[in-house]
């Protein structure tokens, strides 16, 4: 070795010794000089690491535990919430990071935010949900608007199915459908009722409890004046009177159901007993006339309290079950009064009916009875038809275009 190389070796040796000494001190840090540099922060996410959000909902941070040494470091955690766009369907990574006080030993955690769209848009129908028109008048649909939490305004993509025929009496449905980008579909409906005449001028005469000895007389009168009515039929009166039922159907009257036995103590013992009894009449009407009855009336009306003697609360249950059994039920807003006694003077019944008609109900529905003992009802009907027609009223059978009258339920 040359003499001149010696100092270099010495310097290198000193550097090596110093480096070794530093590494020893760093490694074991017996004096705690590098503690702050060496600490590894603690970061734990609270809640789920994968969160599914409905589009349009806002993301709520479930929180995290953050510590540097023993010190709370919640406010030192860096999260970029801007990476999550909850107004757009997709998967977003939300990164959390925490470094120690010297900017070292960064710990990172990730939460996956999945934004999905399972909510259908909402359709708002403009104008009335039920529109009543007189036959022959123009119908202009007021339209609808649609909004979706993710896709925003979808009004322009609404499909309208409008089959309203203003030249034909009937109950029509205008259907609005709309789909969002995720395929969720919404549907809304408007009912359009096209009637022969403006409401109030059409009177609906209804006859309960028949057929009977008087039915033919009533049918003859209706035929004479070219009017129509509704018969709420008691099934047990059908056998032997099949031809009367056939005539009702043939002449355009409405055949409706009024139970089979009309026996309060039997029909109002349970909902099951009621529907079983009622169904027998519907079946029999179908068998005799081919007509599937869509309307019914409860014996005593939906407001009756007699049923409480047999089953508490039954009317509430039955009125709710009507639609499930495919029925609309009709009470009445005008009573002829013929149920109060047999043989009441026809003039009295006539007065009751005409007074009711003149009250201008939206759908005047008149309660009368068709039994052998109600001869004066027939006489009253003759005069009601004659005078009513001369006053500009028409008499029609109940159909689906008529708004039903429902009494308050008392049991
Ligand atoms: Zn009755």
Tab-separated table of C-alpha atoms and ligand atoms in Angstrom:
chain	number	residue	atom	x	y	z
A	1	UNK	CA	0.000	0.000	0.000
A	2	UNK	CA	1.214	3.423	-0.904
A	3	UNK	CA	1.700	6.021	1.792
A	4	UNK	CA	-0.624	8.579	0.055
A	5	UNK	CA	-3.655	6.253	0.205
A	6	UNK	CA	-3.756	6.147	3.967
A	7	UNK	CA	-5.865	9.291	4.736
A	8	UNK	CA	-8.581	8.176	2.283
A	9	UNK	CA	-8.874	4.866	4.032
A	10	UNK	CA	-9.049	6.593	7.385
A	11	UNK	CA	-11.835	8.900	6.162
A	12	UNK	CA	-13.764	5.973	4.698
A	13	UNK	CA	-13.385	4.104	7.962
A	14	UNK	CA	-14.671	7.096	9.941
A	15	UNK	CA	-17.699	7.413	7.600
A	16	UNK	CA	-18.409	3.714	7.957
A	17	UNK	CA	-18.181	3.897	11.738
A	18	UNK	CA	-20.447	6.965	11.832
A	19	UNK	CA	-22.984	5.326	9.499
A	20	UNK	CA	-22.976	2.185	11.605
A	21	UNK	CA	-23.387	4.260	14.753
A	22	UNK	CA	-26.303	6.198	13.171
A	23	UNK	CA	-28.000	3.004	12.075
A	24	UNK	CA	-27.596	1.599	15.581
A	25	UNK	CA	-29.056	4.719	17.155
A	26	UNK	CA	-31.906	4.805	14.537
A	27	UNK	CA	-32.612	1.150	15.007
A	28	UNK	CA	-32.702	1.067	18.771
A	29	UNK	CA	-33.311	4.783	19.336
A	30	UNK	CA	-32.490	4.429	22.994
A	31	UNK	CA	-32.741	8.193	23.499
A	32	UNK	CA	-36.061	8.541	21.608
A	33	UNK	CA	-34.647	11.080	19.186
A	34	UNK	CA	-36.404	9.615	16.098
A	35	UNK	CA	-39.645	8.590	17.759
A	36	UNK	CA	-41.794	11.000	15.763
A	37	UNK	CA	-40.236	9.909	12.506
A	38	UNK	CA	-40.704	6.273	13.237
A	39	UNK	CA	-44.282	6.170	14.528
A	40	UNK	CA	-46.773	4.316	12.298
A	41	UNK	CA	-50.219	5.955	12.446
A	42	UNK	CA	-53.273	3.889	13.184
A	43	UNK	CA	-56.232	4.119	10.771
A	44	UNK	CA	-59.327	1.944	10.931
A	45	UNK	CA	-62.549	2.519	9.018
A	46	UNK	CA	-65.808	2.298	10.925
A	47	UNK	CA	-68.824	0.743	9.213
A	48	UNK	CA	-68.720	-1.292	6.026
A	49	UNK	CA	-65.848	-1.110	3.564
A	50	UNK	CA	-68.327	-1.611	0.759
A	51	UNK	CA	-71.393	0.606	0.747
A	52	UNK	CA	-74.284	0.523	-1.726
A	53	UNK	CA	-76.083	3.814	-2.233
A	54	UNK	CA	-79.254	4.612	-4.105
A	55	UNK	CA	-78.565	7.182	-6.830
A	56	UNK	CA	-79.371	10.694	-5.705
A	57	UNK	CA	-78.970	9.849	-2.022
A	58	UNK	CA	-76.066	11.501	-0.273
A	59	UNK	CA	-73.125	9.568	1.153
A	60	UNK	CA	-72.803	9.724	4.887
A	61	UNK	CA	-69.358	9.006	6.285
A	62	UNK	CA	-69.613	6.157	8.807
A	63	UNK	CA	-66.414	7.467	10.397
A	64	UNK	CA	-62.968	6.090	11.255
A	65	UNK	CA	-60.513	5.707	14.099
A	66	UNK	CA	-57.244	7.642	13.551
A	67	UNK	CA	-54.333	7.876	15.942
A	68	UNK	CA	-50.718	8.955	15.793
A	69	UNK	CA	-49.122	7.330	18.775
A	70	UNK	CA	-51.604	7.874	21.544
A	71	UNK	CA	-52.908	11.137	20.055
A	72	UNK	CA	-56.232	11.310	18.237
A	73	UNK	CA	-55.607	12.240	14.602
A	74	UNK	CA	-59.125	12.224	13.170
A	75	UNK	CA	-58.654	15.702	11.758
A	76	UNK	CA	-55.398	14.710	10.027
A	77	UNK	CA	-57.006	12.040	7.847
A	78	UNK	CA	-57.179	13.017	4.205
A	79	UNK	CA	-60.249	11.899	2.231
A	80	UNK	CA	-61.236	13.133	-1.215
A	81	UNK	CA	-65.009	12.947	-1.130
A	82	UNK	CA	-65.166	14.541	-4.579
A	83	UNK	CA	-64.254	11.193	-6.147
A	84	UNK	CA	-67.744	9.899	-5.302
A	85	UNK	CA	-70.579	11.154	-7.536
A	86	UNK	CA	-73.808	9.848	-6.060
A	87	UNK	CA	-75.824	11.336	-8.893
A	88	UNK	CA	-74.257	8.839	-11.331
A	89	UNK	CA	-74.508	5.082	-11.236
A	90	UNK	CA	-71.066	3.480	-10.785
A	91	UNK	CA	-68.403	2.181	-8.384
A	92	UNK	CA	-66.201	4.699	-6.638
A	93	UNK	CA	-63.070	4.198	-4.504
A	94	UNK	CA	-62.905	6.472	-1.548
A	95	UNK	CA	-59.321	6.686	-0.254
A	96	UNK	CA	-58.410	7.619	3.306
A	97	UNK	CA	-54.790	8.373	4.215
A	98	UNK	CA	-52.936	9.348	7.338
A	99	UNK	CA	-49.224	10.133	7.786
A	100	UNK	CA	-47.333	10.710	11.014
A	101	UNK	CA	-46.404	14.214	12.149
A	102	UNK	CA	-43.237	14.071	10.051
A	103	UNK	CA	-45.190	13.169	6.896
A	104	UNK	CA	-43.917	9.615	6.988
A	105	UNK	CA	-45.337	6.096	7.286
A	106	UNK	CA	-48.540	6.934	5.428
A	107	UNK	CA	-51.355	4.460	6.046
A	108	UNK	CA	-54.148	4.203	3.457
A	109	UNK	CA	-57.565	2.572	3.573
A	110	UNK	CA	-60.168	2.272	0.858
A	111	UNK	CA	-63.937	2.151	0.974
A	112	UNK	CA	-65.854	1.065	-2.112
A	113	UNK	CA	-68.992	3.103	-2.805
A	114	UNK	CA	-71.416	1.499	-5.248
A	115	UNK	CA	-74.067	3.860	-6.568
A	116	UNK	CA	-77.062	1.956	-7.952
A	117	UNK	CA	-80.449	3.011	-9.360
A	118	UNK	CA	-83.339	0.770	-8.360
A	119	UNK	CA	-85.871	3.563	-7.874
A	120	UNK	CA	-88.444	4.146	-10.579
A	121	UNK	CA	-89.057	7.693	-11.766
A	122	UNK	CA	-92.066	9.530	-10.402
A	123	UNK	CA	-94.905	10.516	-12.679
A	124	UNK	CA	-97.092	13.491	-11.836
A	125	UNK	CA	-100.387	13.705	-13.683
A	126	UNK	CA	-101.324	17.252	-14.628
A	127	UNK	CA	-104.929	18.248	-14.027
A	128	UNK	CA	-107.670	15.994	-12.642
A	129	UNK	CA	-107.016	12.281	-12.167
A	130	UNK	CA	-110.612	11.603	-13.115
A	131	UNK	CA	-112.118	13.551	-15.987
A	132	UNK	CA	-115.822	13.544	-16.784
A	133	UNK	CA	-116.946	14.408	-20.275
A	134	UNK	CA	-120.186	14.622	-22.081
A	135	UNK	CA	-120.374	12.479	-25.191
A	136	UNK	CA	-119.200	14.286	-28.337
A	137	UNK	CA	-117.106	16.899	-26.549
A	138	UNK	CA	-113.416	17.151	-27.314
A	139	UNK	CA	-110.880	15.639	-24.963
A	140	UNK	CA	-107.457	17.161	-24.680
A	141	UNK	CA	-105.126	15.288	-22.394
A	142	UNK	CA	-103.442	17.559	-19.855
A	143	UNK	CA	-100.346	15.365	-19.870
A	144	UNK	CA	-97.933	14.440	-17.138
A	145	UNK	CA	-94.397	15.088	-16.023
A	146	UNK	CA	-91.770	12.640	-14.842
A	147	UNK	CA	-88.691	13.060	-12.697
A	148	UNK	CA	-86.014	10.568	-11.717
A	149	UNK	CA	-83.553	10.932	-8.854
A	150	UNK	CA	-80.676	9.930	-11.113
A	151	UNK	CA	-81.735	10.865	-14.628
A	152	UNK	CA	-83.552	14.076	-13.751
A	153	UNK	CA	-86.436	15.314	-15.898
A	154	UNK	CA	-87.853	12.492	-18.040
A	155	UNK	CA	-91.047	14.258	-19.113
A	156	UNK	CA	-90.138	14.070	-22.789
A	157	UNK	CA	-89.754	10.293	-22.706
A	158	UNK	CA	-93.215	9.588	-21.256
A	159	UNK	CA	-95.282	7.245	-23.415
A	160	UNK	CA	-98.992	8.039	-23.388
A	161	UNK	CA	-101.598	5.404	-24.224
A	162	UNK	CA	-104.811	7.297	-24.860
A	163	UNK	CA	-107.744	5.314	-26.208
A	164	UNK	CA	-110.485	7.741	-25.181
A	165	UNK	CA	-113.367	7.640	-27.615
A	166	UNK	CA	-115.433	10.737	-26.973
A	167	UNK	CA	-118.138	9.444	-29.277
A	168	UNK	CA	-118.858	6.391	-27.169
A	169	UNK	CA	-120.091	6.294	-23.616
A	170	UNK	CA	-117.611	4.509	-21.388
A	171	UNK	CA	-114.909	4.524	-18.771
A	172	UNK	CA	-111.480	4.936	-20.334
A	173	UNK	CA	-107.984	4.809	-18.920
A	174	UNK	CA	-105.150	7.008	-20.159
A	175	UNK	CA	-101.867	5.329	-19.228
A	176	UNK	CA	-98.537	7.098	-18.828
A	177	UNK	CA	-95.348	5.028	-18.674
A	178	UNK	CA	-91.731	6.071	-18.371
A	179	UNK	CA	-88.409	4.250	-17.881
A	180	UNK	CA	-85.192	5.564	-16.407
A	181	UNK	CA	-81.738	4.699	-17.806
A	182	UNK	CA	-81.422	1.825	-15.341
A	183	UNK	CA	-84.664	0.327	-16.687
A	184	UNK	CA	-86.904	1.122	-13.730
A	185	UNK	CA	-90.421	1.681	-15.011
A	186	UNK	CA	-93.163	3.897	-13.613
A	187	UNK	CA	-96.806	3.900	-14.581
A	188	UNK	CA	-99.694	6.263	-13.846
A	189	UNK	CA	-103.297	6.357	-14.934
A	190	UNK	CA	-106.017	8.882	-15.547
A	191	UNK	CA	-109.658	7.850	-15.736
A	192	UNK	CA	-111.801	9.521	-18.381
A	193	UNK	CA	-115.529	8.975	-18.113
A	194	UNK	CA	-117.596	9.755	-21.186
A	195	UNK	CA	-121.267	10.059	-20.245
A	196	UNK	CA	-124.402	10.509	-22.274
A	197	UNK	CA	-125.460	13.615	-20.451
A	198	UNK	CA	-124.004	15.956	-17.921
A	199	UNK	CA	-124.065	14.444	-14.440
A	200	UNK	CA	-127.130	15.211	-12.373
A	201	UNK	CA	-129.543	14.922	-15.235
A	202	UNK	CA	-129.232	11.150	-15.374
A	203	UNK	CA	-131.234	9.331	-12.713
A	204	UNK	CA	-130.463	5.782	-11.656
A	205	UNK	CA	-133.524	3.906	-10.456
A	206	UNK	CA	-132.619	0.783	-8.496
A	207	UNK	CA	-134.942	-2.042	-7.429
A	208	UNK	CA	-133.901	-4.336	-4.584
A	209	UNK	CA	-135.068	-7.796	-3.522
A	210	UNK	CA	-136.669	-9.013	-6.772
A	211	UNK	CA	-137.573	-10.612	-9.021
A	212	UNK	CA	-141.188	-10.649	-7.947
A	213	UNK	CA	-144.746	-10.522	-9.086
A	214	UNK	CA	-144.272	-6.786	-9.745
A	215	UNK	CA	-141.106	-7.014	-11.851
A	216	UNK	CA	-142.919	-7.492	-15.149
A	217	UNK	CA	-144.969	-4.337	-14.510
A	218	UNK	CA	-141.779	-2.384	-13.801
A	219	UNK	CA	-140.144	-3.770	-16.953
A	220	UNK	CA	-143.219	-2.852	-18.981
A	221	UNK	CA	-143.078	0.739	-17.713
A	222	UNK	CA	-139.374	1.045	-18.437
A	223	UNK	CA	-139.991	-0.270	-21.922
A	224	UNK	CA	-142.894	2.079	-22.512
A	225	UNK	CA	-140.746	5.109	-21.657
A	226	UNK	CA	-137.557	3.678	-23.165
A	227	UNK	CA	-135.765	3.951	-19.841
A	228	UNK	CA	-133.355	1.686	-18.008
A	229	UNK	CA	-132.856	0.669	-14.403
A	230	UNK	CA	-130.839	-1.593	-12.132
A	231	UNK	CA	-132.116	-4.667	-10.317
A	232	UNK	CA	-130.342	-5.833	-7.163
A	233	UNK	CA	-131.428	-9.434	-7.273
A	234	UNK	CA	-132.001	-11.817	-4.389
A	235	UNK	CA	-130.907	-15.198	-5.692
A	236	UNK	CA	-133.511	-17.331	-3.958
A	237	UNK	CA	-136.227	-15.468	-5.895
A	238	UNK	CA	-134.784	-16.496	-9.255
A	239	UNK	CA	-136.066	-20.107	-9.551
A	240	UNK	CA	-139.327	-19.914	-11.490
A	241	UNK	CA	-138.583	-16.340	-12.621
A	242	UNK	CA	-135.784	-17.123	-15.072
A	243	UNK	CA	-137.671	-15.541	-17.976
A	244	UNK	CA	-137.912	-12.252	-16.076
A	245	UNK	CA	-134.144	-12.227	-15.634
A	246	UNK	CA	-133.613	-12.966	-19.294
A	247	UNK	CA	-135.905	-10.085	-20.198
A	248	UNK	CA	-134.023	-7.691	-17.880
A	249	UNK	CA	-130.777	-8.579	-19.606
A	250	UNK	CA	-132.243	-8.445	-23.098
A	251	UNK	CA	-133.803	-5.025	-22.554
A	252	UNK	CA	-130.571	-3.455	-21.368
A	253	UNK	CA	-131.078	-3.254	-17.627
A	254	UNK	CA	-128.304	-3.925	-15.159
A	255	UNK	CA	-128.468	-7.154	-13.198
A	256	UNK	CA	-126.729	-6.815	-9.852
A	257	UNK	CA	-126.305	-8.995	-6.778
A	258	UNK	CA	-128.113	-8.595	-3.449
A	259	UNK	CA	-127.145	-11.929	-1.782
A	260	UNK	CA	-128.960	-15.234	-2.112
A	261	UNK	CA	-130.995	-15.446	1.091
A	262	UNK	CA	-131.083	-11.815	2.248
A	263	UNK	CA	-131.188	-13.367	5.722
A	264	UNK	CA	-129.224	-11.055	8.016
A	265	UNK	CA	-128.730	-13.742	10.634
A	266	UNK	CA	-127.133	-15.996	8.046
A	267	UNK	CA	-125.164	-13.678	5.763
A	268	UNK	CA	-123.717	-11.391	8.421
A	269	UNK	CA	-122.299	-14.093	10.706
A	270	UNK	CA	-118.903	-14.005	8.986
A	271	UNK	CA	-117.280	-12.613	5.819
A	272	UNK	CA	-116.913	-16.186	4.534
A	273	UNK	CA	-120.638	-16.859	5.035
A	274	UNK	CA	-121.512	-13.619	3.260
A	275	UNK	CA	-119.390	-14.201	0.183
A	276	UNK	CA	-120.495	-17.807	-0.140
A	277	UNK	CA	-124.143	-16.763	-0.059
A	278	UNK	CA	-123.585	-13.807	-2.394
A	279	UNK	CA	-121.691	-15.898	-4.929
A	280	UNK	CA	-124.655	-18.226	-5.380
A	281	UNK	CA	-126.661	-15.344	-6.849
A	282	UNK	CA	-123.887	-14.264	-9.142
A	283	UNK	CA	-123.528	-17.833	-10.400
A	284	UNK	CA	-127.258	-18.168	-10.950
A	285	UNK	CA	-127.530	-14.872	-12.856
A	286	UNK	CA	-124.660	-16.044	-15.051
A	287	UNK	CA	-126.268	-19.427	-15.597
A	288	UNK	CA	-129.625	-17.935	-16.563
A	289	UNK	CA	-128.588	-14.873	-18.570
A	290	UNK	CA	-124.901	-15.268	-19.322
A	291	UNK	CA	-124.295	-11.951	-17.582
A	292	UNK	CA	-121.412	-11.664	-15.103
A	293	UNK	CA	-122.679	-9.277	-12.431
A	294	UNK	CA	-120.183	-6.542	-11.532
A	295	UNK	CA	-122.236	-4.594	-9.013
A	296	UNK	CA	-123.805	-5.457	-5.703
A	297	UNK	CA	-125.674	-3.932	-2.819
A	298	UNK	CA	-125.515	-5.071	0.798
A	299	UNK	CA	-128.851	-5.963	2.386
A	300	UNK	CA	-129.559	-2.987	4.624
A	301	UNK	CA	-126.849	-1.001	2.814
A	302	UNK	CA	-123.199	-0.695	3.849
A	303	UNK	CA	-124.332	1.540	6.721
A	304	UNK	CA	-126.557	-1.082	8.389
A	305	UNK	CA	-126.131	-1.726	12.102
A	306	UNK	CA	-128.225	-4.912	12.268
A	307	UNK	CA	-125.155	-6.875	11.179
A	308	UNK	CA	-123.522	-5.940	14.509
A	309	UNK	CA	-125.898	-8.426	16.182
A	310	UNK	CA	-124.153	-11.242	14.323
A	311	UNK	CA	-120.583	-10.125	13.762
A	312	UNK	CA	-118.872	-7.038	15.080
A	313	UNK	CA	-117.094	-4.972	12.423
A	314	UNK	CA	-118.232	-7.135	9.524
A	315	UNK	CA	-119.352	-4.261	7.285
A	316	UNK	CA	-115.910	-2.704	7.436
A	317	UNK	CA	-114.403	-6.014	6.331
A	318	UNK	CA	-116.977	-6.702	3.616
A	319	UNK	CA	-116.786	-3.252	2.048
A	320	UNK	CA	-113.003	-3.590	1.892
A	321	UNK	CA	-113.230	-7.062	0.348
A	322	UNK	CA	-115.659	-6.035	-2.426
A	323	UNK	CA	-112.993	-5.230	-4.998
A	324	UNK	CA	-111.189	-8.535	-4.323
A	325	UNK	CA	-114.404	-10.305	-5.217
A	326	UNK	CA	-114.713	-8.268	-8.406
A	327	UNK	CA	-117.552	-6.032	-7.249
A	328	UNK	CA	-118.318	-2.375	-6.937
A	329	UNK	CA	-121.058	-1.833	-4.374
A	330	UNK	CA	-123.703	0.815	-4.584
A	331	UNK	CA	-125.666	2.354	-1.755
A	332	UNK	CA	-128.112	5.149	-2.576
A	333	UNK	CA	-128.610	8.851	-1.990
A	334	UNK	CA	-132.350	9.005	-2.594
A	335	UNK	CA	-134.754	6.783	-0.722
A	336	UNK	CA	-138.262	6.272	-2.030
A	337	UNK	CA	-139.289	5.313	1.486
A	338	UNK	CA	-141.007	2.139	0.305
A	339	UNK	CA	-139.010	0.051	2.772
A	340	UNK	CA	-140.749	1.691	5.730
A	341	UNK	CA	-144.020	-0.141	5.199
A	342	UNK	CA	-145.965	-2.012	2.543
A	343	UNK	CA	-148.703	-0.166	0.672
A	344	UNK	CA	-147.551	3.370	1.451
A	345	UNK	CA	-149.415	5.836	-0.793
A	346	UNK	CA	-147.829	6.067	-4.241
A	347	UNK	CA	-148.033	9.869	-4.036
A	348	UNK	CA	-145.855	9.829	-0.938
A	349	UNK	CA	-143.228	7.639	-2.604
A	350	UNK	CA	-143.356	9.812	-5.736
A	351	UNK	CA	-142.823	12.960	-3.671
A	352	UNK	CA	-139.838	11.426	-1.878
A	353	UNK	CA	-138.239	10.408	-5.158
A	354	UNK	CA	-138.825	13.670	-7.023
A	355	UNK	CA	-137.653	15.761	-4.059
A	356	UNK	CA	-134.428	13.733	-4.089
A	357	UNK	CA	-133.960	14.090	-7.828
A	358	UNK	CA	-134.452	17.855	-7.619
A	359	UNK	CA	-131.647	18.054	-5.052
A	360	UNK	CA	-129.251	17.623	-7.981
A	361	UNK	CA	-126.905	14.954	-6.735
A	362	UNK	CA	-123.948	14.181	-8.953
A	363	UNK	CA	-125.355	10.692	-9.501
A	364	UNK	CA	-128.894	10.467	-8.144
A	365	UNK	CA	-129.331	6.817	-7.151
A	366	UNK	CA	-132.877	5.974	-6.056
A	367	UNK	CA	-133.610	3.083	-3.694
A	368	UNK	CA	-136.841	1.186	-4.365
A	369	UNK	CA	-138.068	-2.346	-3.771
A	370	UNK	CA	-139.330	-4.969	-6.136
A	371	UNK	CA	-141.481	-7.347	-4.108
A	372	UNK	CA	-145.033	-8.567	-4.418
A	373	UNK	CA	-146.138	-6.307	-1.583
A	374	UNK	CA	-144.842	-3.090	-3.153
A	375	UNK	CA	-147.609	-2.353	-5.659
A	376	UNK	CA	-147.612	1.341	-4.865
A	377	UNK	CA	-143.941	1.518	-5.814
A	378	UNK	CA	-144.939	0.503	-9.341
A	379	UNK	CA	-147.560	3.285	-9.458
A	380	UNK	CA	-144.999	5.804	-8.195
A	381	UNK	CA	-142.424	4.677	-10.800
A	382	UNK	CA	-144.924	5.278	-13.608
A	383	UNK	CA	-145.324	8.900	-12.552
A	384	UNK	CA	-141.604	9.435	-11.845
A	385	UNK	CA	-140.748	8.302	-15.368
A	386	UNK	CA	-143.441	10.420	-17.001
A	387	UNK	CA	-142.750	13.610	-15.077
A	388	UNK	CA	-138.972	13.082	-14.896
A	389	UNK	CA	-138.655	12.739	-18.672
A	390	UNK	CA	-140.778	15.856	-19.204
A	391	UNK	CA	-138.422	17.744	-16.877
A	392	UNK	CA	-135.428	16.707	-18.972
A	393	UNK	CA	-134.090	13.851	-16.869
A	394	UNK	CA	-133.109	10.545	-18.348
A	395	UNK	CA	-133.215	7.205	-16.576
A	396	UNK	CA	-130.317	4.856	-17.051
A	397	UNK	CA	-128.961	1.627	-15.655
A	398	UNK	CA	-125.882	1.715	-13.437
A	399	UNK	CA	-122.637	1.011	-15.216
A	400	UNK	CA	-118.957	1.508	-14.571
A	401	UNK	CA	-119.126	5.182	-15.568
A	402	UNK	CA	-121.256	5.996	-12.519
A	403	UNK	CA	-119.462	7.131	-9.378
A	404	UNK	CA	-120.636	4.775	-6.654
A	405	UNK	CA	-122.458	6.042	-3.608
A	406	UNK	CA	-120.985	4.571	-0.438
A	407	UNK	CA	-122.668	5.110	2.904
A	408	UNK	CA	-120.597	5.516	6.033
A	409	UNK	CA	-119.888	2.139	7.598
A	410	UNK	CA	-121.311	1.817	11.107
A	411	UNK	CA	-120.266	-1.710	11.974
B	1	LIG	ZN1	-132.800	-5.697	0.323
